[in-house]
Short mmCIF file of C-alpha atoms in Angstrom, two decimals:
data_model
loop_
_atom_site.label_atom_id
_atom_site.label_comp_id
_atom_site.label_asym_id
_atom_site.label_seq_id
_atom_site.Cartn_x
_atom_site.Cartn_y
_atom_site.Cartn_z
CA MET A 13 3.56 -13.42 9.97
CA SER A 14 4.83 -10.03 8.97
CA TRP A 15 3.03 -8.06 6.27
CA LEU A 16 6.19 -8.19 4.15
CA LYS A 17 6.37 -11.99 4.30
CA ALA A 18 2.68 -12.14 3.44
CA ILE A 19 3.04 -10.14 0.24
CA ALA A 20 6.40 -11.63 -0.72
CA GLY A 21 4.68 -15.02 -0.82
CA GLY A 22 2.16 -13.69 -3.33
CA VAL A 23 2.60 -12.94 -7.00
CA ILE A 24 4.38 -9.60 -6.82
CA GLY A 25 7.56 -8.68 -8.65
CA ALA A 26 10.69 -7.40 -6.93
CA GLU A 27 10.19 -3.84 -8.22
CA ALA A 28 6.61 -3.70 -6.94
CA LEU A 29 7.56 -5.36 -3.65
CA SER A 30 10.30 -2.79 -3.07
CA LEU A 31 7.98 0.13 -3.84
CA VAL A 32 5.12 -1.15 -1.65
CA LYS A 33 7.52 -1.98 1.18
CA GLU A 34 9.09 1.47 1.16
CA TYR A 35 5.72 3.22 1.05
CA VAL A 36 4.33 1.19 3.97
CA GLU A 37 7.50 1.74 6.01
CA LYS A 38 7.44 5.51 5.35
CA GLN A 39 3.86 5.57 6.69
CA GLY A 40 4.94 3.88 9.91
CA GLY A 41 3.26 0.59 9.01
CA LEU A 42 -0.09 -0.60 7.77
CA ASP A 43 -2.01 1.52 10.26
CA GLY A 44 -0.40 4.65 8.79
CA VAL A 45 -1.35 3.57 5.27
CA VAL A 46 -4.96 3.05 6.33
CA LYS A 47 -5.09 6.49 7.99
CA ASN A 48 -3.60 8.07 4.86
CA PHE A 49 -6.29 6.57 2.65
CA GLU A 50 -9.08 7.38 5.12
CA ASN A 51 -7.92 11.01 5.32
CA SER A 52 -7.96 11.17 1.51
CA GLY A 53 -11.58 10.04 1.23
CA LEU A 54 -10.60 6.50 0.23
CA GLY A 55 -11.53 4.75 3.47
CA LYS A 56 -14.11 2.51 1.79
CA GLN A 57 -11.49 1.18 -0.61
CA VAL A 58 -8.75 0.60 1.97
CA HIS A 59 -11.17 -1.15 4.34
CA SER A 60 -12.24 -3.48 1.52
CA TRP A 61 -8.61 -4.61 1.24
CA ILE A 62 -8.49 -5.41 4.95
CA GLY A 63 -11.91 -7.04 5.10
CA LEU A 64 -12.73 -10.53 3.98
CA GLY A 65 -14.75 -9.53 0.90
CA PRO A 66 -13.53 -8.51 -2.55
CA ASN A 67 -10.90 -5.77 -2.86
CA GLU A 68 -12.06 -2.51 -4.39
CA LYS A 69 -9.75 -1.20 -7.07
CA ILE A 70 -8.09 2.19 -6.99
CA SER A 71 -6.73 4.31 -9.79
CA GLU A 72 -3.45 6.09 -10.27
CA ILE A 73 -5.38 9.31 -9.57
CA ASP A 74 -6.48 7.85 -6.21
CA ILE A 75 -2.86 7.05 -5.39
CA GLY A 76 -2.00 10.68 -6.12
CA LYS A 77 -4.76 11.79 -3.73
CA ALA A 78 -3.71 9.46 -0.93
CA ILE A 79 0.05 9.88 -1.10
CA ASN A 80 1.73 13.25 -0.74
CA ALA A 81 3.35 14.21 -4.08
CA ASP A 82 6.80 14.74 -2.56
CA LYS A 83 6.64 11.40 -0.76
CA LEU A 84 5.52 9.67 -3.95
CA LYS A 85 8.40 11.24 -5.92
CA GLU A 86 10.85 10.16 -3.23
CA ILE A 87 9.77 6.52 -3.16
CA ALA A 88 9.70 6.39 -6.98
CA LYS A 89 13.21 7.83 -7.14
CA ASN A 90 14.45 5.38 -4.49
CA ALA A 91 12.98 2.50 -6.51
CA GLY A 92 14.61 3.82 -9.68
CA ILE A 93 11.35 4.30 -11.57
CA ASP A 94 9.42 7.31 -12.82
CA LEU A 95 6.49 8.81 -10.96
CA GLU A 96 3.77 7.54 -13.32
CA LYS A 97 5.07 3.98 -13.16
CA ALA A 98 5.19 4.20 -9.35
CA LYS A 99 1.54 5.30 -9.26
CA ALA A 100 0.56 2.45 -11.58
CA ILE A 101 2.44 -0.13 -9.51
CA LEU A 102 0.94 1.08 -6.24
CA ALA A 103 -2.58 1.19 -7.71
CA GLN A 104 -2.17 -2.39 -8.91
CA TYR A 105 -0.34 -3.99 -5.98
CA LEU A 106 -1.16 -2.03 -2.81
CA PRO A 107 -4.69 -3.50 -2.51
CA GLU A 108 -3.31 -7.03 -2.91
CA ALA A 109 -0.45 -6.37 -0.49
CA ILE A 110 -2.74 -5.07 2.25
CA ASP A 111 -5.21 -7.89 1.60
CA LYS A 112 -2.49 -10.52 2.01
CA ALA A 113 -1.13 -8.78 5.10
CA THR A 114 -4.55 -8.91 6.78
CA PRO A 115 -5.78 -12.48 6.18
CA GLU A 116 -8.06 -12.42 9.22
CA GLY A 117 -9.81 -9.26 8.07
CA LYS A 118 -8.13 -6.94 10.56
CA LEU A 119 -4.90 -5.01 10.91
CA PRO A 120 -2.14 -6.76 12.84
CA PRO A 121 -1.01 -5.07 16.07
CA PRO A 122 1.70 -2.48 15.27
CA ASP A 123 4.45 -4.55 16.94
CA LYS A 124 3.62 -7.53 14.71
CA GLU A 125 3.94 -5.70 11.36
CA ALA A 126 7.67 -5.78 10.79
#
């Protein structure tokens, strides 16, 4: 099952789905997202989303740390929403999206993501 199908089956609105999808695709897949968060000092949080335990929350500030400002502005613009709303949506839905995309507690192989 692709990560997109996994999160689309959850309780996520179209706007949030579009934003999360574009961000993950721009990172080259889930592995790229994980590396981004690890490199930003948020590895503990992102690994909680993949693992089988509870998901740690992140803030809009954390999103700003993990995602390059220009990239964040670009995906917000492409989704037709302002930057602050994009940060709020990603902070709320990215943990759930990655959790649903990794039901076995591990990242899917890169060729199985899309």
